[in-house]
mmCIF file of C-alpha atoms and ligand atoms in Angstrom:
data_model
loop_
_atom_site.group_PDB
_atom_site.id
_atom_site.type_symbol
_atom_site.label_atom_id
_atom_site.label_comp_id
_atom_site.label_asym_id
_atom_site.label_seq_id
_atom_site.Cartn_x
_atom_site.Cartn_y
_atom_site.Cartn_z
ATOM 1 C CA UNK K 15 95.564 114.360 98.058
ATOM 2 C CA UNK K 16 98.679 112.186 98.496
ATOM 3 C CA UNK K 17 97.298 110.300 101.280
ATOM 4 C CA UNK K 18 99.266 107.086 100.623
ATOM 5 C CA UNK K 19 102.494 108.812 101.209
ATOM 6 C CA UNK K 20 104.170 109.305 104.471
ATOM 7 C CA UNK K 21 104.165 113.092 105.362
ATOM 8 C CA UNK K 22 107.554 114.438 104.842
ATOM 9 C CA UNK K 23 108.772 115.914 107.981
ATOM 10 C CA UNK K 24 110.841 118.737 106.472
ATOM 11 C CA UNK K 25 111.045 121.769 108.752
ATOM 12 C CA UNK K 26 109.532 119.448 111.362
ATOM 13 C CA UNK K 27 111.136 120.291 114.834
ATOM 14 C CA UNK K 28 111.472 117.669 117.612
ATOM 15 C CA UNK K 29 109.537 118.734 120.723
ATOM 16 C CA UNK K 30 111.973 116.686 122.629
ATOM 17 C CA UNK K 31 115.079 118.186 121.907
ATOM 18 C CA UNK K 32 114.502 120.976 119.328
ATOM 19 C CA UNK K 33 116.351 119.258 116.558
ATOM 20 C CA UNK K 34 115.283 119.260 113.159
ATOM 21 C CA UNK K 35 116.455 118.270 109.462
ATOM 22 C CA UNK K 36 118.112 115.031 108.762
ATOM 23 C CA UNK K 37 117.796 113.943 112.326
ATOM 24 C CA UNK K 38 114.130 113.971 112.073
ATOM 25 C CA UNK K 39 112.514 111.454 109.725
ATOM 26 C CA UNK K 40 109.139 109.978 109.238
ATOM 27 C CA UNK K 41 108.415 106.850 111.202
ATOM 28 C CA UNK K 42 107.738 104.853 107.772
ATOM 29 C CA UNK K 43 111.041 106.099 106.385
ATOM 30 C CA UNK K 44 112.864 104.938 109.609
ATOM 31 C CA UNK K 45 111.342 101.611 109.435
ATOM 32 C CA UNK K 46 112.239 101.295 105.572
ATOM 33 C CA UNK K 47 116.102 101.824 106.604
ATOM 34 C CA UNK K 48 118.145 98.800 106.510
ATOM 35 C CA UNK K 49 120.010 100.391 109.351
ATOM 36 C CA UNK K 50 116.981 100.723 111.657
ATOM 37 C CA UNK K 51 116.206 97.213 110.832
ATOM 38 C CA UNK K 52 119.580 96.162 112.032
ATOM 39 C CA UNK K 53 119.722 97.895 115.171
ATOM 40 C CA UNK K 54 116.275 96.772 116.156
ATOM 41 C CA UNK K 55 114.803 100.379 115.894
ATOM 42 C CA UNK K 56 112.384 99.212 113.160
ATOM 43 C CA UNK K 57 111.078 96.640 115.438
ATOM 44 C CA UNK K 58 110.463 99.037 118.248
ATOM 45 C CA UNK K 59 108.409 101.211 115.965
ATOM 46 C CA UNK K 60 106.478 98.563 114.135
ATOM 47 C CA UNK K 61 102.727 99.070 113.731
ATOM 48 C CA UNK K 62 101.632 95.493 114.753
ATOM 49 C CA UNK K 63 102.607 92.136 115.284
ATOM 50 C CA UNK K 64 103.704 89.977 112.187
ATOM 51 C CA UNK K 65 100.891 88.091 110.449
ATOM 52 C CA UNK K 66 101.433 84.587 109.296
ATOM 53 C CA UNK K 67 99.686 83.349 106.457
ATOM 54 C CA UNK K 68 96.133 83.663 105.521
ATOM 55 C CA UNK K 69 94.183 80.835 106.935
ATOM 56 C CA UNK K 70 91.058 79.723 107.084
ATOM 57 C CA UNK K 71 89.498 79.024 110.767
ATOM 58 C CA UNK K 72 86.441 77.332 109.379
ATOM 59 C CA UNK K 73 88.387 74.561 107.520
ATOM 60 C CA UNK K 74 90.858 74.169 110.288
ATOM 61 C CA UNK K 75 88.073 73.931 112.799
ATOM 62 C CA UNK K 76 86.264 71.089 110.984
ATOM 63 C CA UNK K 77 89.505 69.505 110.357
ATOM 64 C CA UNK K 78 90.523 69.496 113.893
ATOM 65 C CA UNK K 79 87.018 68.357 114.989
ATOM 66 C CA UNK K 80 86.782 65.322 112.528
ATOM 67 C CA UNK K 81 89.948 64.058 114.031
ATOM 68 C CA UNK K 82 88.382 64.591 117.358
ATOM 69 C CA UNK K 83 85.393 62.523 116.366
ATOM 70 C CA UNK K 84 87.723 59.595 114.942
ATOM 71 C CA UNK K 85 89.592 59.451 118.097
ATOM 72 C CA UNK K 86 86.395 59.388 120.134
ATOM 73 C CA UNK K 87 84.984 56.739 117.932
ATOM 74 C CA UNK K 88 88.043 54.485 118.145
ATOM 75 C CA UNK K 89 87.956 55.028 121.867
ATOM 76 C CA UNK K 90 84.289 54.145 122.067
ATOM 77 C CA UNK K 91 84.890 50.915 119.677
ATOM 78 C CA UNK K 92 87.783 49.958 122.023
ATOM 79 C CA UNK K 93 85.521 50.060 124.959
ATOM 80 C CA UNK K 94 82.826 48.031 123.408
ATOM 81 C CA UNK K 95 85.273 45.338 121.945
ATOM 82 C CA UNK K 96 87.381 45.396 125.211
ATOM 83 C CA UNK K 97 90.587 46.663 123.200
ATOM 84 C CA UNK K 98 92.362 48.711 125.805
ATOM 85 C CA UNK K 99 94.946 49.993 123.112
ATOM 86 C CA UNK K 100 92.003 51.611 121.066
ATOM 87 C CA UNK K 101 90.376 53.046 124.033
ATOM 88 C CA UNK K 102 93.759 54.635 125.046
ATOM 89 C CA UNK K 103 94.978 55.581 121.752
ATOM 90 C CA UNK K 104 91.434 57.040 120.474
ATOM 91 C CA UNK K 105 91.207 59.070 123.671
ATOM 92 C CA UNK K 106 94.419 60.689 123.688
ATOM 93 C CA UNK K 107 93.942 61.446 119.844
ATOM 94 C CA UNK K 108 90.752 63.089 120.612
ATOM 95 C CA UNK K 109 92.123 65.219 123.595
ATOM 96 C CA UNK K 110 95.314 66.216 121.725
ATOM 97 C CA UNK K 111 93.240 67.356 118.606
ATOM 98 C CA UNK K 112 90.810 69.292 120.732
ATOM 99 C CA UNK K 113 93.625 71.153 122.281
ATOM 100 C CA UNK K 114 95.383 71.689 118.890
ATOM 101 C CA UNK K 115 92.097 72.780 117.415
ATOM 102 C CA UNK K 116 91.423 75.344 120.243
ATOM 103 C CA UNK K 117 95.137 76.558 119.835
ATOM 104 C CA UNK K 118 94.855 77.242 116.120
ATOM 105 C CA UNK K 119 91.535 78.912 116.620
ATOM 106 C CA UNK K 120 92.607 81.246 119.240
ATOM 107 C CA UNK K 121 95.688 82.475 117.360
ATOM 108 C CA UNK K 122 93.323 82.876 114.163
ATOM 109 C CA UNK K 123 91.144 85.011 116.078
ATOM 110 C CA UNK K 124 93.986 87.038 117.336
ATOM 111 C CA UNK K 125 95.084 87.607 113.660
ATOM 112 C CA UNK K 126 91.868 88.668 112.706
ATOM 113 C CA UNK K 127 91.795 91.160 115.283
ATOM 114 C CA UNK K 128 95.116 92.561 114.293
ATOM 115 C CA UNK K 129 93.818 93.046 110.669
ATOM 116 C CA UNK K 130 90.815 94.676 111.713
ATOM 117 C CA UNK K 131 92.986 97.163 113.632
ATOM 118 C CA UNK K 132 95.622 97.744 110.863
ATOM 119 C CA UNK K 133 93.839 100.732 109.082
ATOM 120 C CA UNK K 134 93.955 102.776 112.213
ATOM 121 C CA UNK K 135 97.475 101.741 113.428
ATOM 122 C CA UNK K 136 98.641 102.435 110.088
ATOM 123 C CA UNK K 137 97.191 106.014 110.149
ATOM 124 C CA UNK K 138 98.808 106.845 113.403
ATOM 125 C CA UNK K 139 102.154 105.102 112.284
ATOM 126 C CA UNK K 140 102.321 107.217 109.233
ATOM 127 C CA UNK K 141 101.567 110.291 110.906
ATOM 128 C CA UNK K 142 104.671 110.147 113.405
ATOM 129 C CA UNK K 143 108.175 111.152 113.073
ATOM 130 C CA UNK K 144 111.252 109.915 114.844
ATOM 131 C CA UNK K 145 114.155 112.078 116.128
ATOM 132 C CA UNK K 146 117.617 110.398 116.073
ATOM 133 C CA UNK K 147 118.857 113.363 118.109
ATOM 134 C CA UNK K 148 117.066 112.193 121.298
ATOM 135 C CA UNK K 149 115.277 108.966 120.099
ATOM 136 C CA UNK K 150 111.756 110.572 120.686
ATOM 137 C CA UNK K 151 108.737 109.862 118.540
ATOM 138 C CA UNK K 152 106.220 112.597 118.010
ATOM 139 C CA UNK K 153 103.300 113.718 115.694
ATOM 140 C CA UNK K 154 104.375 116.725 113.707
ATOM 141 C CA UNK K 155 101.533 119.337 114.535
ATOM 142 C CA UNK K 156 101.057 117.740 117.905
ATOM 143 C CA UNK K 157 97.802 115.770 116.588
ATOM 144 C CA UNK K 158 96.696 113.437 117.997
ATOM 145 C CA UNK K 159 99.856 113.936 120.700
ATOM 146 C CA UNK K 160 101.773 116.786 121.238
ATOM 147 C CA UNK K 161 104.386 115.228 123.802
ATOM 148 C CA UNK K 162 107.413 113.139 122.586
ATOM 149 C CA UNK K 163 107.075 109.504 123.107
ATOM 150 C CA UNK K 164 109.722 106.684 123.622
ATOM 151 C CA UNK K 165 109.572 104.341 120.999
ATOM 152 C CA UNK K 166 108.034 101.691 123.434
ATOM 153 C CA UNK K 167 105.198 104.079 124.484
ATOM 154 C CA UNK K 168 104.714 105.032 120.905
ATOM 155 C CA UNK K 169 104.091 101.149 120.108
ATOM 156 C CA UNK K 170 101.922 100.794 123.063
ATOM 157 C CA UNK K 171 99.810 103.676 121.955
ATOM 158 C CA UNK K 172 99.509 102.737 118.243
ATOM 159 C CA UNK K 173 98.937 98.972 119.327
ATOM 160 C CA UNK K 174 96.324 100.024 121.890
ATOM 161 C CA UNK K 175 94.362 102.193 119.734
ATOM 162 C CA UNK K 176 94.237 99.762 117.035
ATOM 163 C CA UNK K 177 92.831 97.161 119.614
ATOM 164 C CA UNK K 178 95.588 94.684 119.812
ATOM 165 C CA UNK K 179 97.572 96.203 122.747
ATOM 166 C CA UNK K 180 97.109 93.068 124.690
ATOM 167 C CA UNK K 181 99.663 91.338 122.056
ATOM 168 C CA UNK K 182 102.598 93.773 122.946
ATOM 169 C CA UNK K 183 105.821 92.186 124.146
ATOM 170 C CA UNK K 184 106.436 92.752 127.903
ATOM 171 C CA UNK K 185 108.918 95.808 127.009
ATOM 172 C CA UNK K 186 106.346 98.023 125.582
ATOM 173 C CA UNK K 187 103.480 96.507 127.906
ATOM 174 C CA UNK K 188 105.584 97.814 130.654
ATOM 175 C CA UNK K 189 106.086 101.270 129.057
ATOM 176 C CA UNK K 190 104.776 104.230 131.166
ATOM 177 C CA UNK K 191 101.684 105.389 129.844
ATOM 178 C CA UNK K 192 102.101 108.276 127.059
ATOM 179 C CA UNK K 193 102.133 111.704 128.896
ATOM 180 C CA UNK K 194 98.672 113.213 128.310
ATOM 181 C CA UNK K 195 98.467 116.721 126.622
ATOM 182 C CA UNK K 196 98.046 119.674 128.884
ATOM 183 C CA UNK K 197 95.753 121.095 126.470
ATOM 184 C CA UNK K 198 93.584 118.192 127.023
ATOM 185 C CA UNK K 199 93.055 117.270 130.819
ATOM 186 C CA UNK K 200 92.660 113.802 131.591
ATOM 187 C CA UNK K 201 93.813 112.707 128.107
ATOM 188 C CA UNK K 202 90.249 112.350 126.798
ATOM 189 C CA UNK K 203 89.213 112.448 123.334
ATOM 190 C CA UNK K 204 92.045 112.205 121.000
ATOM 191 C CA UNK K 205 90.283 113.462 117.958
ATOM 192 C CA UNK K 206 90.069 117.128 117.391
HETATM 193 ZN ZN1 ZN X 317 114.790 115.041 119.513
#
């Protein structure tokens, strides 16, 4: 089994326009194409938000809370010794660091969810093909979807299935929901 390779859509026919041949390419091939990167198509078909560095939430939380503690201690000693500068400075530091720490932790939790959903997104992304004739994205063989999708609907579908649909940009978030398959009324279970 060559499960790591993108399926070659040879002989695949686009359900949108009936196109085939060089017009139809696997989504991973399209995204690897420098031209698709330039004109933004690769971004529209991307399988997830970009990940920044690997980070350590625990360390960042401890560092942040230590600074909050330092700020609070400063403010406290300022109150006791009647030094308003310490009181104000310490309070500002404590509040600022609390806000920064909360922000860092929130974004790291988000990244963790993306990492957790990646295998699911990757499987869907690799299974799809793109037709340059009509711009449709579709799954050769019709599984899990038989209808052609726009790149935005495709991205929304993949990201939502992977559990990070809330991180879509507006353009994809506002895309109409993908058409449900007539064979599966109600669009229930996607697995066969
Ligand atoms: Zn087409």
